[in-house]
Short mmCIF file of C-alpha atoms in Angstrom, two decimals:
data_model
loop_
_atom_site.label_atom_id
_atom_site.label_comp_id
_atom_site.label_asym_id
_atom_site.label_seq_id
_atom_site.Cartn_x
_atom_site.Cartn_y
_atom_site.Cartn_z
CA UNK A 811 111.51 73.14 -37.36
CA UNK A 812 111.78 71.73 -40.72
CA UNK A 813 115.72 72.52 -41.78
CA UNK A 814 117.07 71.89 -45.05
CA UNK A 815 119.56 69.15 -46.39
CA UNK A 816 123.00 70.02 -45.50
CA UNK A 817 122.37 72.07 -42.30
CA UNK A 818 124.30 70.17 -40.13
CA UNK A 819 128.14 70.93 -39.49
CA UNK A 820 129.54 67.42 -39.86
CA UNK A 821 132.57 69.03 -40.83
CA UNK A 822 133.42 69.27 -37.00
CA UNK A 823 134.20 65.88 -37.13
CA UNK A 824 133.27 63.04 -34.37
CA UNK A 825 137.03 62.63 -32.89
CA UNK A 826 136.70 66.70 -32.20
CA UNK A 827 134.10 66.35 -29.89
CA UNK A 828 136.48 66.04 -26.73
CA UNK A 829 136.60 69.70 -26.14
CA UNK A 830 134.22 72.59 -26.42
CA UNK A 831 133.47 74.70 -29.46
CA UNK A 832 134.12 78.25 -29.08
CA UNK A 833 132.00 80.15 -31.50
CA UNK A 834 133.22 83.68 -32.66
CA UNK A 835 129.91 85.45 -32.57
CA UNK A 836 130.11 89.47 -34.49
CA UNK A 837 126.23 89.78 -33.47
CA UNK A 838 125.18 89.36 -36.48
CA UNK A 839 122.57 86.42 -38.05
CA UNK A 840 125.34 83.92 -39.32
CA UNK A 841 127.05 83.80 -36.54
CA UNK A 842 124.32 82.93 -34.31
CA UNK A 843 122.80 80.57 -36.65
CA UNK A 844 126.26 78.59 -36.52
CA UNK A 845 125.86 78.32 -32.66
CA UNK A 846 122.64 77.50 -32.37
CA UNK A 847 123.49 74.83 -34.92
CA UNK A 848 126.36 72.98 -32.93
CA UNK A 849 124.75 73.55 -29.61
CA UNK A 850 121.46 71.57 -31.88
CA UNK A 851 123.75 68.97 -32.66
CA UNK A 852 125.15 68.40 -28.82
CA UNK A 853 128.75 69.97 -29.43
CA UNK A 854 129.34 72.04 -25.57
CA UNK A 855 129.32 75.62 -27.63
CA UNK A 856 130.97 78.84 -25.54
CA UNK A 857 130.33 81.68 -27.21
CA UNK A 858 133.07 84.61 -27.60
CA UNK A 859 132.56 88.37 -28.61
CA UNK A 860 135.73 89.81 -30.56
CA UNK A 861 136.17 93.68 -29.80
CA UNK A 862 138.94 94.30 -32.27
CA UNK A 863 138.41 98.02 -33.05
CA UNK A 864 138.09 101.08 -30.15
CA UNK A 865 137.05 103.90 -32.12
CA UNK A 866 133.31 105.20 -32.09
CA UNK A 867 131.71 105.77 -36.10
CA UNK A 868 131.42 108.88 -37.95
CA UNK A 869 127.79 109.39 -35.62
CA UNK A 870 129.76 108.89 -32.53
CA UNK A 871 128.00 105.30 -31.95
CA UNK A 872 130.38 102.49 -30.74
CA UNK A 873 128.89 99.88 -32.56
CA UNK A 874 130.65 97.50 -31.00
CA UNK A 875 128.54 98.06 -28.14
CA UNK A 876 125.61 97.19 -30.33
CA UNK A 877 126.68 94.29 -31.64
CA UNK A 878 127.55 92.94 -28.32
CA UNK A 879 124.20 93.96 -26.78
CA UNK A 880 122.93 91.57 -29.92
CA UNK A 881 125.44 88.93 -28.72
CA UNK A 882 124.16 88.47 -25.23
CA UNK A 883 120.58 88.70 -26.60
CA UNK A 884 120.97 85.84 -28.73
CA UNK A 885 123.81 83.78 -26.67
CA UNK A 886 120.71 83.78 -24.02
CA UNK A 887 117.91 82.38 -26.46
CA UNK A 888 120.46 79.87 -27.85
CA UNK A 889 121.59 78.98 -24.17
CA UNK A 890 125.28 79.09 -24.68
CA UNK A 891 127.49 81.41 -22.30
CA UNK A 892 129.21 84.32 -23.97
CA UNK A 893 132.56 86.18 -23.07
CA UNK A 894 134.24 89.44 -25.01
CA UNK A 895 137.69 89.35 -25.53
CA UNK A 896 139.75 92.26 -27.34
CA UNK A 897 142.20 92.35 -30.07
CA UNK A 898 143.03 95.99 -30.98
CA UNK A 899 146.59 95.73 -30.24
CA UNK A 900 147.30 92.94 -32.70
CA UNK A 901 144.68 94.27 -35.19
CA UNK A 902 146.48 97.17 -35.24
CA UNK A 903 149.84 95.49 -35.58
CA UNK A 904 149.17 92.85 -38.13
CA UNK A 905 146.13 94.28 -40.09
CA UNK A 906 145.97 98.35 -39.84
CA UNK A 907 149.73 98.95 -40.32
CA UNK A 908 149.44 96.36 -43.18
CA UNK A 909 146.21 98.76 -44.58
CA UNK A 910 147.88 101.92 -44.38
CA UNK A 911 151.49 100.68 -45.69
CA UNK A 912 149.32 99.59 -48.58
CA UNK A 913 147.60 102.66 -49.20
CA UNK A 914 150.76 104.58 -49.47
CA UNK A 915 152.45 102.64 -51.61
CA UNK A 916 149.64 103.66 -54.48
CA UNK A 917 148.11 99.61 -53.80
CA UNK A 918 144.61 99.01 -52.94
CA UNK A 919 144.77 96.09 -50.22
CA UNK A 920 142.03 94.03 -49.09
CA UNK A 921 142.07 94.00 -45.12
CA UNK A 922 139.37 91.07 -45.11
CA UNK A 923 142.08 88.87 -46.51
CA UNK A 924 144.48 89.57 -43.92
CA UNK A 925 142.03 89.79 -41.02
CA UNK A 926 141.23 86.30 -41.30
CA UNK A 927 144.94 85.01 -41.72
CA UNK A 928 146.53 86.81 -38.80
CA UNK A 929 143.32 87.97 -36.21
CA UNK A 930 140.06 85.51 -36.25
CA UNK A 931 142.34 82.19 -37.22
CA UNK A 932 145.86 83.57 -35.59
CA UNK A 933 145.19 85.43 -32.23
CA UNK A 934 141.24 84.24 -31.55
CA UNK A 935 141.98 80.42 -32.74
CA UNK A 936 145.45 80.47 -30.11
CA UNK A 937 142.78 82.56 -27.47
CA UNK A 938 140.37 79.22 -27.95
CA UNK A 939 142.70 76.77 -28.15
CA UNK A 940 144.09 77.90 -24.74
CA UNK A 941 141.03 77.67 -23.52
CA UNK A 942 141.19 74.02 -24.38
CA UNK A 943 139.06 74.19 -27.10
CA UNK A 944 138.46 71.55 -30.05
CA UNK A 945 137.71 73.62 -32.57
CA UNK A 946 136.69 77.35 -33.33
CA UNK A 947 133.50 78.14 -35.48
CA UNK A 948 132.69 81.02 -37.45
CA UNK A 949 129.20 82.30 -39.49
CA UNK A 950 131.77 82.25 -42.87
CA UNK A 951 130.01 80.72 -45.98
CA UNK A 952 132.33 77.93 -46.85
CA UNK A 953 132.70 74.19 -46.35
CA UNK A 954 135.69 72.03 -45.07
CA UNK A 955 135.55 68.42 -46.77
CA UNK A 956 138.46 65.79 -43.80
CA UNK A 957 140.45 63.62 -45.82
CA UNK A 958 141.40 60.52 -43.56
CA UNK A 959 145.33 61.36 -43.42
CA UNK A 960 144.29 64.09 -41.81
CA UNK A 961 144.15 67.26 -44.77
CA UNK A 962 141.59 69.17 -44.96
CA UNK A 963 139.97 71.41 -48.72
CA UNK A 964 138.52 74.48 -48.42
CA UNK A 965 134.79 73.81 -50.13
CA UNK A 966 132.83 76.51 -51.81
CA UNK A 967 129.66 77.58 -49.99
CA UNK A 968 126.45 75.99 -51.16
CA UNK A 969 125.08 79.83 -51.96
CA UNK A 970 127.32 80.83 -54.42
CA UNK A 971 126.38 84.36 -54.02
CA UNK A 972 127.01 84.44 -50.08
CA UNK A 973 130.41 82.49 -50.50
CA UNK A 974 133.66 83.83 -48.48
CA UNK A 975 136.28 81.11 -49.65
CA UNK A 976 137.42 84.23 -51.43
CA UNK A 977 138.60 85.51 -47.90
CA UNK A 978 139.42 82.53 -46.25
CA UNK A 979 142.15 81.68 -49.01
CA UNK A 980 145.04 82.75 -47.29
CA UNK A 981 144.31 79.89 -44.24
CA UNK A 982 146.92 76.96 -43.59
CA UNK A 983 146.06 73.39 -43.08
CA UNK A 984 147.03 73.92 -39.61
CA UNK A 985 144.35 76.63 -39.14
CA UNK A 986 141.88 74.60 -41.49
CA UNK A 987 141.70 71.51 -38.95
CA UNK A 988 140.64 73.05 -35.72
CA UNK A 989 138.06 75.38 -38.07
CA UNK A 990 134.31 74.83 -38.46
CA UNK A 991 131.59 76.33 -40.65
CA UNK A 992 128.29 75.10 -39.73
CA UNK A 993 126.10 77.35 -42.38
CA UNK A 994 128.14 76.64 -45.23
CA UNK A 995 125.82 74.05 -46.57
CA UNK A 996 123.24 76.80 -46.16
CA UNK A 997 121.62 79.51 -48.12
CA UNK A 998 121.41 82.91 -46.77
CA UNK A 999 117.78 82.92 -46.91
CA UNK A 1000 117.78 79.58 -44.69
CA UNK A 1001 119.82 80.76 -42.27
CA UNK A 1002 117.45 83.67 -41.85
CA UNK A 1003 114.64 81.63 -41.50
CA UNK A 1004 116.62 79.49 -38.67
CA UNK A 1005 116.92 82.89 -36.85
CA UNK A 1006 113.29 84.10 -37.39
CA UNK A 1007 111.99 80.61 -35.99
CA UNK A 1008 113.98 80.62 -33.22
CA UNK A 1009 113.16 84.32 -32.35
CA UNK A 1010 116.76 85.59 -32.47
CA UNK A 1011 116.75 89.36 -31.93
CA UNK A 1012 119.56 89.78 -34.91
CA UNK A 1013 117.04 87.50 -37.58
CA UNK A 1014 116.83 90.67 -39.76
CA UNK A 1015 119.36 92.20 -38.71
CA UNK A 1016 121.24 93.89 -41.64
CA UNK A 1017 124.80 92.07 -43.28
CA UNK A 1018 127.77 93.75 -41.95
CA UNK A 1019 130.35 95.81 -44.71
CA UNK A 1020 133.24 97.86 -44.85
CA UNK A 1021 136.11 97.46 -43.50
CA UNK A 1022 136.89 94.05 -41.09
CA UNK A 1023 136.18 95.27 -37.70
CA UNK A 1024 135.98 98.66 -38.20
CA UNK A 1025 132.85 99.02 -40.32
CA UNK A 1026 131.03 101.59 -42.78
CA UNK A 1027 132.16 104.97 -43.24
CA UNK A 1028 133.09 107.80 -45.54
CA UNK A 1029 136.66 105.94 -46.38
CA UNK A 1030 138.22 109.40 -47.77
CA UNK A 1031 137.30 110.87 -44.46
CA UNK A 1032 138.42 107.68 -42.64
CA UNK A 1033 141.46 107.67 -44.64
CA UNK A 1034 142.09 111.46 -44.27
CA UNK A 1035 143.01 110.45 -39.98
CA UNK A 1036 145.73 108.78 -40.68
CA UNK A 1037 147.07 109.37 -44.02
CA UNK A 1038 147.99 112.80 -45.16
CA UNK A 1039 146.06 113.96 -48.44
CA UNK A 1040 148.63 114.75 -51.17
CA UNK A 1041 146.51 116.48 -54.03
CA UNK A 1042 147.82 116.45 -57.32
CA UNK A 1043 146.98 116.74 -60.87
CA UNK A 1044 144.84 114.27 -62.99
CA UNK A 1045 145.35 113.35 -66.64
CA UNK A 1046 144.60 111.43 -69.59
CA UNK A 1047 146.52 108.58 -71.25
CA UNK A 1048 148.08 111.41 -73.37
CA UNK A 1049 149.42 113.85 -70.32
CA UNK A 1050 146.99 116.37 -70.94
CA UNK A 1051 145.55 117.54 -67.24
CA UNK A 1052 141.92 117.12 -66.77
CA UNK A 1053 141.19 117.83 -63.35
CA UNK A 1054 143.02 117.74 -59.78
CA UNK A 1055 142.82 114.07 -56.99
CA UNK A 1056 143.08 114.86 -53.68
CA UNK A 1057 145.55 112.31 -53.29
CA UNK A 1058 146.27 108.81 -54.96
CA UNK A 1059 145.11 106.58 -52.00
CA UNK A 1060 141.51 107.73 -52.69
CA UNK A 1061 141.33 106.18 -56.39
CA UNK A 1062 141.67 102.73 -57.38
CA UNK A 1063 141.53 100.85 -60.88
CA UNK A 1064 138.40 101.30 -62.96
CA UNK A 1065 137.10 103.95 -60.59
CA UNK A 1066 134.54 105.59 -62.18
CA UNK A 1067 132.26 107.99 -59.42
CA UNK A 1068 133.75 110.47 -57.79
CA UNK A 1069 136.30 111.93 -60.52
CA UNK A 1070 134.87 115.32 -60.63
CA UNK A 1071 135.52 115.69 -63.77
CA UNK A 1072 132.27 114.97 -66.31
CA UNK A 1073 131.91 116.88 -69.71
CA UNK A 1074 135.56 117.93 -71.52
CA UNK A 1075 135.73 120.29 -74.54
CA UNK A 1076 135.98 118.13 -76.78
CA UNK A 1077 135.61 114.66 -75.51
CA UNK A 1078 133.48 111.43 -76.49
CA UNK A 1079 130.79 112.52 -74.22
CA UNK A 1080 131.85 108.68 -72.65
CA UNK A 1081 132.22 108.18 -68.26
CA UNK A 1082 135.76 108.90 -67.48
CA UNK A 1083 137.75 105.72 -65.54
CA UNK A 1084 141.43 105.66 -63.57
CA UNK A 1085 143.31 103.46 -65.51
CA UNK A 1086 146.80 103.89 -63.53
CA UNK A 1087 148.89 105.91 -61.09
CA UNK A 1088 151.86 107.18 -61.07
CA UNK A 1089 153.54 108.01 -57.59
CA UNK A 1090 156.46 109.41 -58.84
CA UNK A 1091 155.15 112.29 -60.65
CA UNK A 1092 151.80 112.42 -58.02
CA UNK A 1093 149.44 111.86 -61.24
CA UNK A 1094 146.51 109.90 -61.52
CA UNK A 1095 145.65 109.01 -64.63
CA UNK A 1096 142.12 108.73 -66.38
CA UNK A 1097 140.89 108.08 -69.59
CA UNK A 1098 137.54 108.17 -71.29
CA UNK A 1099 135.52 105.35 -72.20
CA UNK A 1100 136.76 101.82 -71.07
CA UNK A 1101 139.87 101.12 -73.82
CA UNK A 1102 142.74 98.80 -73.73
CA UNK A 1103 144.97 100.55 -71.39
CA UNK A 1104 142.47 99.54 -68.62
CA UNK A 1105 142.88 95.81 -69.22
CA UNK A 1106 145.74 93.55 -68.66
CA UNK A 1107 146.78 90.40 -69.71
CA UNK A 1108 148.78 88.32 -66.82
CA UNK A 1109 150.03 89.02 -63.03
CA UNK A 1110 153.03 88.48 -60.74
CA UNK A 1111 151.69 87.18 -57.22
CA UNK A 1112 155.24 87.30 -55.42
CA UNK A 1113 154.06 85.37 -52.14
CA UNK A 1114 150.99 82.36 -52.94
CA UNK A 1115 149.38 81.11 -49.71
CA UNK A 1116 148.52 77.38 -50.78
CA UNK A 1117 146.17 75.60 -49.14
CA UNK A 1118 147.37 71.63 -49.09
CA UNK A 1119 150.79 72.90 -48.45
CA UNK A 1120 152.17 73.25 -52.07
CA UNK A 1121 150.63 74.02 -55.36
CA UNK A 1122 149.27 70.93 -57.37
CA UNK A 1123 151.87 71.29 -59.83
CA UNK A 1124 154.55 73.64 -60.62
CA UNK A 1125 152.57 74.91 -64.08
CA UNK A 1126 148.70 74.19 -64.02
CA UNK A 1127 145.84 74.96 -65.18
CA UNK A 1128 142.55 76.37 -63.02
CA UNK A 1129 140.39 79.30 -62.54
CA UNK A 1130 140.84 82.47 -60.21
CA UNK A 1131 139.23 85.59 -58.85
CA UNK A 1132 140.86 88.79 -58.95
CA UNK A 1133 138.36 90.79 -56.63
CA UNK A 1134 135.60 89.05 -54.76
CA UNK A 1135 131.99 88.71 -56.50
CA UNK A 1136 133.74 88.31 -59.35
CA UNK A 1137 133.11 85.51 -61.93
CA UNK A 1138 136.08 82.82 -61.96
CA UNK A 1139 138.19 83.46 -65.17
CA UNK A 1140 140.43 80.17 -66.78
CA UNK A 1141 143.67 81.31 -66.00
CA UNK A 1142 147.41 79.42 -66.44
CA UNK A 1143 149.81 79.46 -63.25
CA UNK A 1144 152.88 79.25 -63.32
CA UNK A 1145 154.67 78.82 -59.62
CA UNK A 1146 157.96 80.43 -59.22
CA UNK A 1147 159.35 80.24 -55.30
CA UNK A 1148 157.01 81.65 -52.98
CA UNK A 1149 155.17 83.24 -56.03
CA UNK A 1150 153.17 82.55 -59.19
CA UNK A 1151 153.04 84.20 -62.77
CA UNK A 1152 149.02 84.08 -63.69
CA UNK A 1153 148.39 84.41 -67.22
CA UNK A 1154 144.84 85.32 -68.55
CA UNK A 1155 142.66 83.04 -71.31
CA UNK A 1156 141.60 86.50 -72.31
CA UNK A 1157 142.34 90.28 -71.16
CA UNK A 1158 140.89 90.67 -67.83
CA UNK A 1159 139.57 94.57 -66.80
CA UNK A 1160 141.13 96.46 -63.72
CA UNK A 1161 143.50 93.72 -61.99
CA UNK A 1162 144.22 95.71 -59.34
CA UNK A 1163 147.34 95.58 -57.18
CA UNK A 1164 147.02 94.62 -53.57
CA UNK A 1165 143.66 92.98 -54.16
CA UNK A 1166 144.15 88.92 -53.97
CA UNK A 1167 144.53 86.54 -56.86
CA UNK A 1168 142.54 83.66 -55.42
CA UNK A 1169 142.87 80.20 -57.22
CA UNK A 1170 140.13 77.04 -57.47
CA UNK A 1171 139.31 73.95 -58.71
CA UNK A 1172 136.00 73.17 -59.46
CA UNK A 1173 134.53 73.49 -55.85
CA UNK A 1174 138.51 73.55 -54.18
CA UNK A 1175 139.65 76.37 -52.76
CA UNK A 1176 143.73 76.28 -53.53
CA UNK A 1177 144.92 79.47 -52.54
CA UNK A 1178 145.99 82.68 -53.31
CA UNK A 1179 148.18 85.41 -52.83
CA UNK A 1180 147.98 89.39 -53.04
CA UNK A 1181 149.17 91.11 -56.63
CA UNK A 1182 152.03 92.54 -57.03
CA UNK A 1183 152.64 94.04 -60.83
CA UNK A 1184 150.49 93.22 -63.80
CA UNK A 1185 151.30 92.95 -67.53
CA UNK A 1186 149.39 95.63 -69.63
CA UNK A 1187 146.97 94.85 -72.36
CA UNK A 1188 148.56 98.17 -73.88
CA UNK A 1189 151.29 100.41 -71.79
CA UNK A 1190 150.32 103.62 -70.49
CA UNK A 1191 152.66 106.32 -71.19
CA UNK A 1192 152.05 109.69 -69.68
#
C-alpha cells in the first residue's frame, strides 16, 4: 500500500515507546486509521471504546451499540485488542451540567470544547495512564511538533478543511505530551483510502456530528427534556413585536431558519436574523436584513486556556477563530489575569457568547478561551 508523505505519527516520539498506546477508538474511520497506523509502525496499540452517553436516539437506536459493533469489527482486522469503558457520570458532571448552565444563561456553549478538556484528555488519558500507558491516541486532525526541553505546539492539520485544533485548544502541556495524532499529517480522503485498502468495515462509514457523545437530533426537542421552554415575544431593533420564540435557548446569533416569521407589512422584503437577547424582559430580538447591530467590534474572554503555559506576550498580535470553520481574522490581544480583551482589524458578524475565541500563529495553536461579553458595532436598544 502506497501511503502518502507524512502518514506516519512520529509525533509519538522514540523515548515513548516503553509503554503501550491506548487508542480511543468512536468506531468511526479516523479513529481506526490512527490504530492501524501505530500498530504499522510497531507501537503495542490496545484499543479502548468510550461509552460516555446512556440514552437511546430520537428512533430508539443506541448507537453506541453500533459504533461499538464497528469497533470490534475493525479492532479484529487491525489485530489490536479492544475494551469499553464508560464515562457518563463524569460527562454528565463536567460537560452536560456545563451545557445546560450555558443554555440558561441566554449563552450558546460549545460542548466539543469542553469534552476534550475534561473527558477524552482528563478522565480517559488518567483511565490509560493507569493502565500504564505511554501515550493516548485519538483520530483528531491536528499535529504535535516536541521541542527538546520537553514542550510541546499544537500544529494545524495538514487538511485544513478537516482540522480540529479549533477543539483541542483548551489542552495543557501536561495533556499535550502523553497525546498522539497519527492522521494529522493526513487528508481525509487518504485516510479513507487507508480504510478501504485495508477492508475496514467503517471505510465509508459516515463523519460523526452533533453533540460530543451524544449525537444528531432535533436539539429543540433534545433541549425541551431538560430545559423548560419559556415562550416569549420576538421583536425588532425598534421594540415593535414581530412574532413569538418558544424560548431563548433555541436561538442563537445570526440565526436565520426557523424564525417563523417571513413577510411583514411593510418590511424590506429582506431574511429576518436574531441579533440579541434579552433575558430580563424574555425578548428575542430580530431584525431584517444583516445591519450593524449584528456585528461587533472586540470581546472579553474572562478565562484564556494557553497552550505553552502563558501567552507570548502580555499585548500581541495574531489571528483567531470565533466559531469553528471559520476563516482566521487578524485580531489584537490584550491579556488581562486569567483573561484577554480581543479587538477586531475589522467588525466581525455574530461573535457569539459561549462559543470559543481560539488564537494562532501561523500553523501554532496558542489557545483560547470561551466569550464572555462583546463590544457592539452599534448598541441595540429595545
Amino acid at each position: 500500500m502506497n501511503e502518502p508523505q507524512g502518514s506516519r505519527p512520529g509525533d509519538a516520539g522514540a523515548a515513548l515507546r516503553t509503554g503501550h498506546v491506548v487508542v480511543g477508538l468512536s468506531g468511526g474511520v479516523d479513529s481506526a486509521v490512527a490504530a492501524y497506523l501505530l500498530r504499522r509502525d510497531g507501537y503495542d496499540v490496545v484499543g479502548v471504546f468510550m461509552k460516555n452517553w446512556e440514552e437511546t436516539g430520537e428512533d430508539g437506536v443506541c448507537t453506541a451499540a453500533a459504533d461499538y459493533e464497528d469497533v470490534k469489527s475493525v479492532s479484529a482486522a487491525i489485530g489490536i485488542p479492544h475494551y469499553t469503558v464508560n464515562f457518563s457520570e463524569e460527562y454528565r458532571a463536567r460537560v452536560f451540567s456545563y451545557f445546560l448552565a450555558e443554555y440558561r444563561a441566554g449563552r450558546t456553549p460549545n460542548p466539543d470544547v469542553l469534552c476534550n478538556c475534561e473527558i477524552k484528555f482528563r478522565a480517559f488519558l488518567d483511565f490509560a495512564l493507569g493502565t500504564g500507558a505511554a501515550l493516548l491516541a485519538t483520530g483528531h486532525y491536528a499535529r504535535l511538533a516536541r521541542g527538546a526541553d520537553g514542550s510541546v505546539r499544537l500544529l494545524r492539520a495538514r487538511d485544513a478543511g478537516k482540522d480540529q485544533t479549533y477543539f483541542l485548544a483548551g489542552l495543557t502541556q501536561e495533556q499535550l505530551r502523553r497525546a498522539c495524532f497519527p492522521i494529522g499529517g493526513l487528508l481525509k480522503s487518504d485516510v479513507r483510502r487507508i480504510a478501504r485498502e485495508l477492508g475496514l468495515s467503517n471505510a465509508n462509514k459516515k463523519d460523526s456530528t452533533g453533540i460530543c457523545f451524544i449525537g444528531e437530533r432535533n436539539f429543540k426537542r433534545f433541549l425541551m427534556q431538560y430545559l423548560p421552554a419559556q415562550p416569549g415575544d420576538m421583536v425588532d431593533e425598534r421594540g415593535r413585536v414581530v412574532g413569538r420564540h418558544d424560548g431563548l435557548m433555541y436561538y442563537t446569533l445570526g440565526q436565520r431558519r426557523g424564525l417563523g416569521i417571513g413577510g411583514q407589512r411593510g418590511g424590506t422584503g429582506e431574511s429576518w436574523f436574531v441579533i440579541g437577547k434579552d433575558l430580563a424582559r424574555n425578548l428575542l430580538i430580530v431584525q431584517q436584513g444583516e445591519h450593524e447591530e449584528l456585528f461587533s467590534l472586540s470581546l472579553d474572554a474572562p478565562r484564556v486556556s494557553w497552550i505553552a503555559g502563558a501567552p507570548p506576550a502580555g499585548e500581541f498580535a495574531c489571528t483567531a477563530k470565533f466559531r469553528y470553520r471559520q476563516p482566521d481574522r487578524p485580531v489584537t490581544v490584550t491579556c488581562a489575569g486569567e483573561g484577554a480583551h480581543v479587538r477586531f482589524a475589522a467588525p466581525e458578524r455574530a461573535v457569539t457568547p459561549g462559543q470559543w475565541v481560539v488564537f494562532y500563529d501561523g500553523e501554532t495553536c496558542l489557545g483560547g478561551g470561551p466569550i464572555g461579553a462583546t463590544e457592539p458595532l452599534k448598541p441595540i436598544r429595545v
